[in-house]
CSV table of C-alpha atoms and ligand atoms in Angstrom, one decimal:
chain,number,residue,atom,x,y,z
A,1,MET,CA,-104.4,188.1,420.5
A,2,ARG,CA,-105.1,186.2,423.7
A,3,LEU,CA,-106.4,188.3,426.6
A,4,ASP,CA,-103.6,187.3,429.0
A,5,ARG,CA,-101.0,188.4,426.4
A,6,PHE,CA,-102.8,191.6,425.7
A,7,LEU,CA,-102.8,192.5,429.5
A,8,GLY,CA,-99.3,191.1,429.9
A,9,ASN,CA,-98.0,193.5,427.2
A,10,LEU,CA,-99.1,196.5,429.3
A,11,PRO,CA,-95.9,197.6,431.2
A,12,ARG,CA,-97.7,197.6,434.6
A,13,PHE,CA,-98.7,193.9,434.9
A,14,ASN,CA,-96.7,190.8,435.3
A,15,ARG,CA,-98.1,187.3,434.5
A,16,GLN,CA,-99.2,186.6,438.1
A,17,GLN,CA,-101.0,190.0,438.3
A,18,VAL,CA,-102.8,189.3,435.0
A,19,ARG,CA,-104.0,186.0,436.3
A,20,LEU,CA,-105.4,187.6,439.5
A,21,LEU,CA,-107.1,190.4,437.5
A,22,LEU,CA,-108.9,187.8,435.4
A,23,VAL,CA,-109.8,185.6,438.3
A,24,ALA,CA,-111.2,188.6,440.2
A,25,GLY,CA,-113.5,189.4,437.2
A,26,ARG,CA,-112.0,192.9,436.9
A,27,VAL,CA,-111.5,192.7,433.1
A,28,GLN,CA,-114.3,193.3,430.6
A,29,VAL,CA,-114.3,192.6,426.8
A,30,ASP,CA,-117.1,194.2,424.8
A,31,GLY,CA,-119.0,194.9,428.0
A,32,GLN,CA,-118.8,191.3,429.4
A,33,VAL,CA,-116.6,190.1,432.2
A,34,ALA,CA,-113.8,187.9,430.7
A,35,ARG,CA,-112.1,185.4,433.0
A,36,ASP,CA,-110.7,183.2,430.3
A,37,PRO,CA,-107.0,184.0,429.6
A,38,LEU,CA,-107.5,182.6,426.1
A,39,HIS,CA,-110.4,185.0,425.3
A,40,GLU,CA,-109.6,186.6,422.0
A,41,VAL,CA,-108.9,190.3,421.8
A,42,ARG,CA,-109.2,191.8,418.4
A,43,GLU,CA,-108.6,195.3,417.0
A,44,PHE,CA,-112.4,195.7,417.2
A,45,SER,CA,-112.6,194.7,420.9
A,46,ARG,CA,-113.3,197.1,423.7
A,47,VAL,CA,-111.2,196.2,426.7
A,48,GLU,CA,-111.8,197.6,430.2
A,49,LEU,CA,-110.2,197.1,433.5
A,50,ASP,CA,-112.5,198.2,436.3
A,51,ASP,CA,-113.6,201.6,435.1
A,52,GLU,CA,-110.5,202.2,433.0
A,53,LEU,CA,-110.6,201.9,429.2
A,54,LEU,CA,-107.6,200.0,428.0
A,55,GLN,CA,-108.6,199.8,424.3
A,56,ALA,CA,-111.6,201.5,422.7
A,57,GLY,CA,-111.6,199.1,419.7
A,58,ARG,CA,-112.0,200.2,416.1
A,59,PRO,CA,-115.5,199.9,414.8
A,60,ALA,CA,-116.0,196.8,412.6
A,61,ARG,CA,-117.9,197.6,409.5
A,62,TYR,CA,-119.9,195.3,407.1
A,63,TYR,CA,-121.8,196.3,404.0
A,64,MET,CA,-123.9,194.6,401.3
A,65,LEU,CA,-123.7,196.2,397.8
A,66,HIS,CA,-125.8,195.4,394.7
A,67,LYS,CA,-122.9,195.4,392.3
A,68,PRO,CA,-123.9,196.8,388.9
A,69,LYS,CA,-122.4,196.0,385.6
A,70,GLY,CA,-119.4,198.0,384.4
A,71,CYS,CA,-117.5,198.4,387.6
A,72,VAL,CA,-114.3,196.8,388.9
A,73,SER,CA,-114.0,194.7,392.0
A,74,ALA,CA,-111.0,196.6,393.2
A,75,THR,CA,-110.3,199.4,395.5
A,76,VAL,CA,-108.6,201.6,392.8
A,77,ASP,CA,-108.6,201.4,389.1
A,78,PRO,CA,-107.1,204.0,386.6
A,79,GLN,CA,-109.8,203.5,384.0
A,80,HIS,CA,-113.1,202.3,385.4
A,81,PRO,CA,-115.3,203.1,388.4
A,82,THR,CA,-114.7,200.7,391.3
A,83,VAL,CA,-117.2,199.1,393.7
A,84,LEU,CA,-115.7,201.3,396.5
A,85,ASP,CA,-116.6,204.4,394.5
A,86,LEU,CA,-120.3,203.4,395.0
A,87,LEU,CA,-119.9,203.2,398.8
A,88,ASP,CA,-120.5,206.7,400.2
A,89,VAL,CA,-119.3,205.9,403.7
A,90,PRO,CA,-116.5,207.4,405.9
A,91,GLN,CA,-113.0,205.7,405.7
A,92,ARG,CA,-114.1,203.5,402.8
A,93,ASP,CA,-110.4,202.9,401.9
A,94,GLU,CA,-110.3,200.7,405.0
A,95,LEU,CA,-112.7,198.2,403.5
A,96,HIS,CA,-112.0,195.2,401.4
A,97,ILE,CA,-114.1,193.0,399.2
A,98,ALA,CA,-115.2,189.5,400.4
A,99,GLY,CA,-115.3,187.6,397.1
A,100,ARG,CA,-114.7,189.6,393.9
A,101,LEU,CA,-117.0,189.7,390.9
A,102,ASP,CA,-116.1,190.3,387.2
A,103,PHE,CA,-116.6,193.6,385.5
A,104,ASN,CA,-119.9,192.7,384.0
A,105,THR,CA,-121.2,190.3,386.8
A,106,THR,CA,-123.9,191.8,389.0
A,107,GLY,CA,-125.3,191.0,392.4
A,108,LEU,CA,-124.3,190.5,396.0
A,109,MET,CA,-121.0,191.9,397.0
A,110,LEU,CA,-119.9,192.1,400.7
A,111,LEU,CA,-117.4,194.7,401.9
A,112,THR,CA,-115.9,194.9,405.4
A,113,ASN,CA,-112.8,195.9,407.4
A,114,ASP,CA,-112.9,192.6,409.3
A,115,GLY,CA,-110.5,190.1,407.7
A,116,GLN,CA,-111.4,187.2,409.9
A,117,TRP,CA,-115.1,187.5,408.9
A,118,SER,CA,-114.4,187.8,405.2
A,119,ARG,CA,-112.0,184.8,405.3
A,120,ARG,CA,-114.8,182.7,406.9
A,121,LEU,CA,-117.0,183.7,404.0
A,122,THR,CA,-114.6,183.0,401.1
A,123,GLN,CA,-112.3,180.1,402.2
A,124,PRO,CA,-113.2,177.0,400.3
A,125,GLN,CA,-112.8,174.9,403.5
A,126,THR,CA,-115.8,176.6,405.1
A,127,LYS,CA,-117.8,175.4,402.1
A,128,LEU,CA,-120.3,178.2,402.1
A,129,PRO,CA,-122.4,178.0,398.9
A,130,LYS,CA,-122.3,181.0,396.6
A,131,VAL,CA,-125.3,181.0,394.4
A,132,TYR,CA,-125.4,182.5,390.9
A,133,TYR,CA,-128.1,183.0,388.3
A,134,VAL,CA,-126.6,182.3,384.9
A,135,GLU,CA,-127.7,182.8,381.2
A,136,THR,CA,-125.7,181.3,378.5
A,137,GLU,CA,-125.3,181.7,374.7
A,138,ARG,CA,-126.0,178.1,373.9
A,139,LEU,CA,-128.5,175.5,375.3
A,140,ILE,CA,-127.8,173.9,378.7
A,141,ASP,CA,-128.9,170.3,378.9
A,142,GLU,CA,-129.3,167.7,381.7
A,143,GLY,CA,-125.8,166.4,380.8
A,144,TYR,CA,-124.3,169.5,382.4
A,145,VAL,CA,-125.8,168.7,385.8
A,146,ALA,CA,-123.7,165.5,386.4
A,147,ARG,CA,-120.6,167.2,385.0
A,148,PHE,CA,-120.9,170.1,387.4
A,149,ALA,CA,-121.4,167.7,390.3
A,150,GLU,CA,-118.3,165.7,389.3
A,151,GLY,CA,-116.0,168.8,389.2
A,152,PHE,CA,-113.8,170.2,386.5
A,153,TYR,CA,-110.0,170.1,386.4
A,154,PHE,CA,-108.5,173.6,386.5
A,155,ALA,CA,-105.0,173.1,385.1
A,156,PHE,CA,-103.7,176.5,386.1
A,157,GLU,CA,-104.4,175.9,389.8
A,158,GLY,CA,-103.9,172.1,389.5
A,159,ILE,CA,-107.2,171.4,391.3
A,160,THR,CA,-110.5,169.8,390.6
A,161,THR,CA,-113.4,172.0,391.5
A,162,GLN,CA,-115.6,170.9,394.4
A,163,PRO,CA,-119.0,169.3,393.5
A,164,ALA,CA,-121.3,172.1,392.3
A,165,GLN,CA,-125.1,172.0,392.1
A,166,LEU,CA,-126.6,173.1,388.8
A,167,VAL,CA,-130.4,173.5,388.5
A,168,LEU,CA,-131.8,174.1,385.0
A,169,LEU,CA,-134.3,177.0,384.9
A,170,GLY,CA,-134.8,177.2,381.1
A,171,PRO,CA,-133.1,176.4,377.8
A,172,ARG,CA,-130.3,178.8,378.5
A,173,GLN,CA,-130.8,179.7,382.2
A,174,ALA,CA,-129.6,178.0,385.3
A,175,ARG,CA,-128.9,178.5,388.9
A,176,LEU,CA,-125.5,177.3,390.1
A,177,SER,CA,-124.2,176.8,393.6
A,178,ILE,CA,-120.5,176.6,394.2
A,179,VAL,CA,-118.5,176.5,397.4
A,180,GLU,CA,-115.2,178.0,396.0
A,181,GLY,CA,-114.5,181.3,394.3
A,182,ARG,CA,-111.7,180.5,391.8
A,183,TYR,CA,-110.8,183.1,389.2
A,184,HIS,CA,-113.6,183.3,386.6
A,185,GLN,CA,-114.9,180.0,388.0
A,186,VAL,CA,-118.4,180.0,386.6
A,187,LYS,CA,-117.3,181.1,383.1
A,188,ARG,CA,-114.6,178.5,383.1
A,189,MET,CA,-117.0,175.8,384.1
A,190,PHE,CA,-119.4,176.6,381.3
A,191,GLY,CA,-116.4,177.2,379.1
A,192,HIS,CA,-115.8,173.5,379.4
A,193,PHE,CA,-118.9,173.0,377.2
A,194,ASP,CA,-117.7,175.9,375.0
A,195,ASN,CA,-120.8,177.8,376.2
A,196,LYS,CA,-120.3,181.4,376.8
A,197,VAL,CA,-121.9,183.0,380.0
A,198,LEU,CA,-123.8,186.1,378.9
A,199,VAL,CA,-125.5,187.0,382.2
A,200,LEU,CA,-124.0,186.3,385.7
A,201,HIS,CA,-125.7,187.5,388.9
A,202,ARG,CA,-124.7,186.5,392.4
A,203,GLU,CA,-127.8,185.9,394.5
A,204,SER,CA,-126.3,184.8,397.8
A,205,MET,CA,-123.2,183.9,399.8
A,206,GLY,CA,-123.9,181.4,402.5
A,207,PRO,CA,-126.8,182.6,404.6
A,208,LEU,CA,-126.7,186.2,403.2
A,209,SER,CA,-128.9,187.0,400.2
A,210,LEU,CA,-129.0,190.1,398.1
A,211,ASP,CA,-131.6,192.4,399.6
A,212,ASN,CA,-134.2,192.8,396.8
A,213,SER,CA,-134.9,196.4,397.8
A,214,LEU,CA,-131.4,197.4,396.7
A,215,ALA,CA,-131.2,198.6,393.1
A,216,PRO,CA,-128.0,198.1,391.2
A,217,GLY,CA,-125.4,200.4,392.7
A,218,GLN,CA,-127.1,200.7,396.1
A,219,PHE,CA,-125.8,199.4,399.4
A,220,ARG,CA,-126.7,199.1,403.0
A,221,ALA,CA,-125.0,198.2,406.3
A,222,LEU,CA,-125.5,194.6,407.4
A,223,THR,CA,-127.7,193.9,410.4
A,224,ALA,CA,-126.2,192.5,413.6
A,225,GLN,CA,-128.0,189.2,412.8
A,226,GLU,CA,-126.5,189.0,409.3
A,227,ILE,CA,-123.0,189.7,410.7
A,228,ARG,CA,-123.4,186.9,413.3
A,229,ALA,CA,-124.6,184.5,410.6
A,230,ILE,CA,-121.1,184.1,409.1
B,1,URA,N1,-117.4,183.3,388.4
B,1,URA,C1,-117.1,184.1,387.3
B,1,URA,O1,-116.7,183.5,386.2
B,1,URA,N2,-117.3,185.4,387.4
B,1,URA,C2,-117.7,186.0,388.5
B,1,URA,O2,-117.8,187.2,388.5
B,1,URA,C3,-118.0,185.2,389.6
B,1,URA,C4,-117.9,183.9,389.5
């Protein structure tokens, strides 16, 4: 919400008073004087007027998890362990997953309570590359590279996938960079060649790479720098 609306919603100030408070530099958001009426106030923002706290702001939380095989990218599941079960943190039910992975896919998973941040990470429009290590049942040849760059038509969604970059690493190994996150996207792309994906591991999402010191199932909070990078 805009700062002027936030202040105007308080019963004690009319529009003119809000304007004067801002001009006088009496309002602080997250410890900084905010004079711009359009300054964004979020549920996580701390808002102060002189020495009075108007909103404490909920803490925004961001975690990186090394997702192991055999757990579901969901918050609850009647049968299987979920990725949230692995996160031993308070109020974990407030968190959501930024970019799901299949049951047997491993690698980088990001969880947060900040919807704006996770949207920036996952929206195809922001074109953040998601990089996967892939092993397949059958041989991968050079012909795949151009086909992945051209895009595949996904009839269910009625879309053609954005150009993807495939780098061959071995006869059945590749690294794939895609900017979307369609349902089973990588498996469907290789499925076009009738080539089954046997191993799928997400190495990075945009500027964030899986921390190699995290064993499967381990997690850590993101650093301030990692949070700002998105
Ligand atoms: N593409 C898939 O097919 N599966 C995943 O888990 C992630 C991307």
